[in-house]
Coordinates of C-alpha atoms in Angstrom, one line a residue:
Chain A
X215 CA 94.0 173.1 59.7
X216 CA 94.3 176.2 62.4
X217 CA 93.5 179.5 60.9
X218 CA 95.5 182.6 61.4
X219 CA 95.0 185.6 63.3
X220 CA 93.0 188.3 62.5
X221 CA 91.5 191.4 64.0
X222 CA 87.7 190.9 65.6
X223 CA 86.7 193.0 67.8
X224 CA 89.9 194.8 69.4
X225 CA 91.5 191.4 69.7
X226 CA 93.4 189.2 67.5
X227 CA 91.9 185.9 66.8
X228 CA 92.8 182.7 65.2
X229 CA 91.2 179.0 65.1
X230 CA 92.6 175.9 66.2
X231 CA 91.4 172.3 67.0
X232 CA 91.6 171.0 70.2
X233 CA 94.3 168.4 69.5
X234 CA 96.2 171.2 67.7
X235 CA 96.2 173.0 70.9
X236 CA 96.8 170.2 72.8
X237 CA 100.0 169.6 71.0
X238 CA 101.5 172.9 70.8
X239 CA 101.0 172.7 74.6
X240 CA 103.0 169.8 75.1
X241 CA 105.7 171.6 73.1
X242 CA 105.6 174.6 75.0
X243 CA 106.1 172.6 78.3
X244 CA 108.7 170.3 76.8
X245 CA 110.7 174.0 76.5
X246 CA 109.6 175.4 80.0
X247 CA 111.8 172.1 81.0
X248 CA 114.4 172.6 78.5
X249 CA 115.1 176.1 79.9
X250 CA 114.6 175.5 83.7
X251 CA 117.2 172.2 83.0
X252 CA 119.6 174.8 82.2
X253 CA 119.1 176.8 85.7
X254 CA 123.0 177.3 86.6
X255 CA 121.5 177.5 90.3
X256 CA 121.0 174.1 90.5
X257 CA 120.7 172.1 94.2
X258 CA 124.0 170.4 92.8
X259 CA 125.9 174.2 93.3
X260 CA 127.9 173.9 96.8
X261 CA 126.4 177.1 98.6
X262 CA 122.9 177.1 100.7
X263 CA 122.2 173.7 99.7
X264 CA 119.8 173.7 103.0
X265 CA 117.5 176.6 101.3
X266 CA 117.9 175.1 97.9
X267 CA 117.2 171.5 99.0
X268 CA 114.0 172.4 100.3
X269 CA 112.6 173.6 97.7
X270 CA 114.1 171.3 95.3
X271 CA 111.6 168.7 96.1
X272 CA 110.8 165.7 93.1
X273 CA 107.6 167.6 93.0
X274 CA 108.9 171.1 92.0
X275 CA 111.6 169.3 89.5
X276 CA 108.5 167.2 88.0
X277 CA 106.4 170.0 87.1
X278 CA 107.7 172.5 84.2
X279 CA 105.5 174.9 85.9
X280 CA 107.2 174.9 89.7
X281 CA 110.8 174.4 88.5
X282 CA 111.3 177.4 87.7
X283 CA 109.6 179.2 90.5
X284 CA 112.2 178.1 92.9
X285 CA 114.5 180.2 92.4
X286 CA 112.0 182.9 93.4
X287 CA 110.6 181.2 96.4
X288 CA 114.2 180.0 97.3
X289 CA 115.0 183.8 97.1
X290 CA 112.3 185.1 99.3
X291 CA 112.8 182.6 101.7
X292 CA 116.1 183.8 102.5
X293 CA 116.9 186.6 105.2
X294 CA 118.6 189.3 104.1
X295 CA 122.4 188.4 104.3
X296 CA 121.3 184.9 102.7
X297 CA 119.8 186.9 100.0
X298 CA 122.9 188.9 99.4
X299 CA 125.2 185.9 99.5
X300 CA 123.0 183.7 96.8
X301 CA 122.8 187.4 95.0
X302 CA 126.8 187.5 94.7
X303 CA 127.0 183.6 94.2
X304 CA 125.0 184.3 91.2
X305 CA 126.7 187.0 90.3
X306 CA 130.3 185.6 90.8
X307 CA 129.7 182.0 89.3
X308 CA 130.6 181.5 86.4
X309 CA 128.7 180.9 83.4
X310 CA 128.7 178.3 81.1
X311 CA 127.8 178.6 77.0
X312 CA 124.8 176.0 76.5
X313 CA 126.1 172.6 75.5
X314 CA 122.4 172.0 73.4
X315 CA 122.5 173.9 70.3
X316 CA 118.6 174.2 71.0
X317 CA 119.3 176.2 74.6
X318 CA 121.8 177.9 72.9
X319 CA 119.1 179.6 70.4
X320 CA 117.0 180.8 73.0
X321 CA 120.0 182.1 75.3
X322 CA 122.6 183.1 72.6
X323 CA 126.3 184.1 73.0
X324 CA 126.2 187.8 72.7
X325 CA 129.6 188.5 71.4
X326 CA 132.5 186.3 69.5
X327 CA 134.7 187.4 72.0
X328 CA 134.2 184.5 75.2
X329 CA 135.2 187.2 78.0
X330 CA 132.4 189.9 76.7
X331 CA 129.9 186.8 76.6
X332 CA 130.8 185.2 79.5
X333 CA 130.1 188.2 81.7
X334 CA 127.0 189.0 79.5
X335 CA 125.5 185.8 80.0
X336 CA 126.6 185.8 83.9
X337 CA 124.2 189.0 84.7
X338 CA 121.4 188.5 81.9
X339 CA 120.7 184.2 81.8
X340 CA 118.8 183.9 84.7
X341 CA 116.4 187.1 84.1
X342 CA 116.2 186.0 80.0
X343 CA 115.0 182.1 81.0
X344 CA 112.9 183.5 83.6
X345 CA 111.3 185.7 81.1
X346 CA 110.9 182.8 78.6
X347 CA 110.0 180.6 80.6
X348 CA 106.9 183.2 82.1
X349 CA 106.0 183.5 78.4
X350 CA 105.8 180.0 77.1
X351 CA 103.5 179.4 80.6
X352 CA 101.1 182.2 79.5
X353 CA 101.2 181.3 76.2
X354 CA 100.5 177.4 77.5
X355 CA 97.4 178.9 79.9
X356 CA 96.0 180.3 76.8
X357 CA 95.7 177.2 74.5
X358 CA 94.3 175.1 77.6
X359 CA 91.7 177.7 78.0
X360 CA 89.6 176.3 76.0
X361 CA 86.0 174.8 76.1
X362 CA 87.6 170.6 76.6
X363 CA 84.2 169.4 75.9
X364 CA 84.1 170.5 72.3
X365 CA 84.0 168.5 69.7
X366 CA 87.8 167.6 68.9
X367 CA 86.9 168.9 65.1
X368 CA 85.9 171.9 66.1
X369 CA 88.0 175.3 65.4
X370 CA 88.0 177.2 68.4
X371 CA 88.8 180.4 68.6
X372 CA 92.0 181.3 70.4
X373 CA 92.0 185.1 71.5
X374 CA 95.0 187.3 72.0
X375 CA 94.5 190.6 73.7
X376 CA 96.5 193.2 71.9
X377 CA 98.6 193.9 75.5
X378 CA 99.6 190.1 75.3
X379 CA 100.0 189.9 71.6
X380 CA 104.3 190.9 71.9
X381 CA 104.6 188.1 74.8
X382 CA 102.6 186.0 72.5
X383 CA 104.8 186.3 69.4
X384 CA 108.3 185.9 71.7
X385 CA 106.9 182.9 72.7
X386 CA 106.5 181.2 69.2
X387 CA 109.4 182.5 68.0
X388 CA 111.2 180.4 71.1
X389 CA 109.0 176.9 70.1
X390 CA 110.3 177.7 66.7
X391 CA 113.8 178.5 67.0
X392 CA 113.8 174.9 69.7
X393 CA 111.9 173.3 66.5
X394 CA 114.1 174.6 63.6
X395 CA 117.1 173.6 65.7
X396 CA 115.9 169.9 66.3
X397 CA 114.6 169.7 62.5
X398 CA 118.3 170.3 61.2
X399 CA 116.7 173.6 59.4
X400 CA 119.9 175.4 59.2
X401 CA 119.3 178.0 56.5
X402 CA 115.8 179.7 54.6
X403 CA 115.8 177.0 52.1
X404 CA 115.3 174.3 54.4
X405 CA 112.3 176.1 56.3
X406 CA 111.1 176.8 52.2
X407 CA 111.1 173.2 52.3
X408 CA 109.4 172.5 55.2
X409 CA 106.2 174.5 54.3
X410 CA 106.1 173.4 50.9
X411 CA 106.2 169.8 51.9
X412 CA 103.7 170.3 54.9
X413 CA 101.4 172.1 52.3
X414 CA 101.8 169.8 49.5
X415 CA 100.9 166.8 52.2
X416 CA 97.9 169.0 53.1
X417 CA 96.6 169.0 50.0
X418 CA 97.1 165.1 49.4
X419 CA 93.6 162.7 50.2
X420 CA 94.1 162.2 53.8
X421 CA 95.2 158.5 55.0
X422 CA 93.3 159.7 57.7
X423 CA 90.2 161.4 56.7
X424 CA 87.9 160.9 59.5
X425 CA 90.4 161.6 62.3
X426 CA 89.8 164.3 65.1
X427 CA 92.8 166.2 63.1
X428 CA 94.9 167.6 60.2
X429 CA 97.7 166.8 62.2
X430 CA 100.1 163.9 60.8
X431 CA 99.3 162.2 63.7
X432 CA 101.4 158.3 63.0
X433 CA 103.0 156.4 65.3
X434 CA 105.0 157.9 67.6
X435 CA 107.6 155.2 68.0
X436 CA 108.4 156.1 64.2
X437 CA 110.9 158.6 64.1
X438 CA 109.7 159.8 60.6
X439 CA 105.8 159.7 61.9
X440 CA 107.6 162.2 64.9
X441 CA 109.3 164.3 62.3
X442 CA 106.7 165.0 60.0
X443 CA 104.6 166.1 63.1
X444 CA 107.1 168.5 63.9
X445 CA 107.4 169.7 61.0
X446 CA 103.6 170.4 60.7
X447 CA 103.8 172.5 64.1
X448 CA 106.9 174.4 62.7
X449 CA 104.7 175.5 59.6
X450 CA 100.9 176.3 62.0
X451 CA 103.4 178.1 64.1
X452 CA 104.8 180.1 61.7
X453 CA 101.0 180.6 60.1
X454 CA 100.1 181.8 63.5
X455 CA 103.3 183.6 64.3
X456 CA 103.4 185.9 60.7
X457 CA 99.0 186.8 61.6
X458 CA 99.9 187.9 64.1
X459 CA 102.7 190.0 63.5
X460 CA 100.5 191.5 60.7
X461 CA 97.6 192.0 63.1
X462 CA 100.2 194.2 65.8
X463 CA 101.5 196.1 63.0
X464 CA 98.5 197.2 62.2
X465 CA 98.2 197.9 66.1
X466 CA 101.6 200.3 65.7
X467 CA 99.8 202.0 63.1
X468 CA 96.6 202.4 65.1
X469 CA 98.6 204.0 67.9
X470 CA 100.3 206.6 66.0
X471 CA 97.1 207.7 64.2
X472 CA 95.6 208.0 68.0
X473 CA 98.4 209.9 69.1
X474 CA 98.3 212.4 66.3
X475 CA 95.3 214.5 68.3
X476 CA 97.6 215.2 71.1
X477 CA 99.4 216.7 69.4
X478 CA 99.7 220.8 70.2
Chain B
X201 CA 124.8 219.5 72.6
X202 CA 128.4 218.5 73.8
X203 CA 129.3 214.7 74.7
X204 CA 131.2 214.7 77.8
X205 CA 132.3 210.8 77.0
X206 CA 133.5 212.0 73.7
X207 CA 136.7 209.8 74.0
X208 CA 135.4 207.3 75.2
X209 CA 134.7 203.6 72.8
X210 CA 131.2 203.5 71.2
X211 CA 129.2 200.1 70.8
X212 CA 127.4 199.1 68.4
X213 CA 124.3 196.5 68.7
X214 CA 124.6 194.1 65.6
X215 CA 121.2 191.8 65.0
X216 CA 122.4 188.4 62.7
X217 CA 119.9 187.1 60.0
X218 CA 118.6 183.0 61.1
X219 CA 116.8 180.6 59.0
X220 CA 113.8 180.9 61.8
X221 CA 113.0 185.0 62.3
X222 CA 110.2 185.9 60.2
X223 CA 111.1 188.9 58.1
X224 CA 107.8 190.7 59.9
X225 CA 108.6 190.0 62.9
X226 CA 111.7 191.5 62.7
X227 CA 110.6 194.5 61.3
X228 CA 108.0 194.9 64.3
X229 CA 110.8 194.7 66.9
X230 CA 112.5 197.5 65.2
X231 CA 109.9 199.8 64.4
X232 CA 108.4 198.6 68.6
X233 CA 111.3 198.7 70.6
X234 CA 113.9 200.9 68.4
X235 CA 110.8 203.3 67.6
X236 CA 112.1 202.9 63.8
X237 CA 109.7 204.3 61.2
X238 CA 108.9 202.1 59.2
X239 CA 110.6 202.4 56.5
X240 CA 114.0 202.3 58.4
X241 CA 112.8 199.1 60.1
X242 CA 112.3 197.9 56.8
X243 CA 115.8 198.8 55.3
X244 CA 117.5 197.5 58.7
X245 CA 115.6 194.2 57.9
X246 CA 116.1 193.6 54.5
X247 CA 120.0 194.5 55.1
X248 CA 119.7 191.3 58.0
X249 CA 118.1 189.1 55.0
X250 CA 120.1 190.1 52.3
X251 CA 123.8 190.8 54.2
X252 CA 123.5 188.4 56.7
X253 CA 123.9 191.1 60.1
X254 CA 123.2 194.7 60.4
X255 CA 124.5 197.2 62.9
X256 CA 121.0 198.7 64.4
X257 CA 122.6 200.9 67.7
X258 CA 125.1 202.5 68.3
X259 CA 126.0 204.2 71.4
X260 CA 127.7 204.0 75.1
X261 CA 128.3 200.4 76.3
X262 CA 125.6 200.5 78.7
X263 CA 122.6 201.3 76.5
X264 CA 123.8 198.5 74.1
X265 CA 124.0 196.1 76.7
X266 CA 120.1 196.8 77.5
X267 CA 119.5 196.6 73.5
X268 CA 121.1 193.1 72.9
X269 CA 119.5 192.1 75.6
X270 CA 116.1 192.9 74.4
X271 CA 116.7 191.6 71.2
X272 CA 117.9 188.7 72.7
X273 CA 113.9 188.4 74.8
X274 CA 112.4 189.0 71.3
X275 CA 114.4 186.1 70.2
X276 CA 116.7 187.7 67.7
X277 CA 120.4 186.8 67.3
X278 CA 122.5 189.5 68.2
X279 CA 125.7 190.5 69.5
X280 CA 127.8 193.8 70.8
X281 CA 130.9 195.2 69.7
X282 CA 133.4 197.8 70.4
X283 CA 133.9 200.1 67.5
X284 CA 137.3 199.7 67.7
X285 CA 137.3 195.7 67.5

């Protein structure tokens, strides 16, 4: 089971398999396509279609990873009174509350009143999925970096540098907001539950002793084999998520105890 | 020092408790990007917990729009609101 972080040599570290990693991956990318699925300045809008269409290619809708830089390359493609045009298009359209409860957790209403959150969301949503989307990619990049030849029951180390640790953290909290959304975990009781059961299944003789992982890994065809997965992620995510927390704490404490010198 | 938009509406930034947040991480965001000391952080979080919401800024419409949003890129639920509403 992975490890959590701890402090080693001016970076945080914690352990995890390589299927663990491989997993939590997948997740990560399967939210990279959640959030660029939402893109309101999609090919389907009526203005530009020419600059959109070209960069709309299967390819860049395939690939988690090049959907969302579209936007920007459409952007910089443009000459300068395309830019401003697609800038006020953005600007003036409309935008839309997420219809997935799931979206809607990462890129929340930010009043109860619909005029205040309609505007807010119309100047902040495409800079707040951009940003979580950049996040969940770096946060993707470091799981894969990893030695793939290892043995597959090996814990490898997985190595956040203090500057990244912030992104880091945003990041899980997004896979785990997505997770607790699609596991109906409405209230603390129910993620209580979650841990408990995912511990107390920990602890039972493994129907699987011998496999690469910890991880409940069943048939995936069986919606209770998927769910019990999901539920094991939810828990190493939010083993790895509280570390790590703990470990920048420590960090703000570090800083202020530097800074005290300085002062006159 | 005297405030020139004395009449005019404050805002407040309001952070909402969620079955997902861990209680340190919340904490961290406050005492990171509020510059809370700790202990306030703490108190701010607990009150989420424990009451469900807590008002953690208040001030001119502008600079509570930049908070919400940043809560809102740390993945916290929150919301702004007039004083007045």
């Amino acid at each position: 089971m992975a490890r959590g972080f701890h402090i080693e040599d001016g970076g945080y570290v914690a352990l995890l398999t390589h299927p663990e990693r491989i997993i939590l991956a997948q997740l990560a990318g399967d939210v990279m396509e959640m959030l660029a699925s939402h893109n309101r300045l999609s090919p389907e809008d009526d203005f530009d279609e020419d600059h959109f269409g070209v960069e709309q290619d299967a390819e860049g809708l395939a690939d988690p990873a090049g959907a969302d830089d579209t936007l920007g390359e459409g952007l910089s493609s443009l000459d300068n009174r395309d830019f401003l045009h697609t800038l006020m298009a953005r600007i003036a359209q409309p935008a839309k509350r997420p219809a997935d409860s799931a979206i809607l957790q990462l890129l929340p209403d930010a009043s109860d009143d619909d005029a205040i959150a309609e505007e807010f969301r119309r100047f902040t949503e495409d800079d707040l999925r951009q940003h979580k989307s950049d996040r969940l990619r770096a946060w993707t990049q470091l799981l894969l970096d990893a030695d793939v030849e290892a043995d597959s029951t090996a814990q490898l180390p997985l190595v956040v540098p203090p500057a990244a640790a912030e992104a880091t953290a945003g990041a899980m909290t997004d896979l785990r907001l997505v997770l607790a959304d699609r596991l109906e975990i409405a209230d603390e009781e129910d993620a209580e539950g979650v841990y408990s059961r995912v511990l107390e299944r920990g602890e039972e003789p493994s129907a699987h002793s011998g496999d690469e992982s910890d991880l409940p890994l069943g048939d995936t065809d069986d919606v209770d084999a998927v769910k019990e997965l999901l539920w094991a992620i939810f828990a190493i995510l939010g083993l790895l998520q509280e570390s790590l927390v703990d470990c920048m704490i420590t960090g703000l404490a570090t800083e202020v105890t530097e800074r005290q010198p300085d002062k006159g | 020092m005297q405030d020139s938009s004395a009449h005019a509406p404050r805002w407040q930034a309001i952070v909402w408790n969620d079955p997902v947040n861990l209680m340190n991480y919340v904490e961290y965001v406050f005492r990171s990007y509020f510059g809370y000391s700790a202990s306030k952080a703490n108190a701010l979080m607990l009150q989420v917990h424990h009451e469900g919401r807590a008002i953690v800024a208040t001030g001119a419409r502008e600079a509570i729009e930049m908070d919400v949003r940043a809560m809102h890129e740390y993945g916290l639920q929150a919301t702004l609101r007039s004083e007045d509403a």
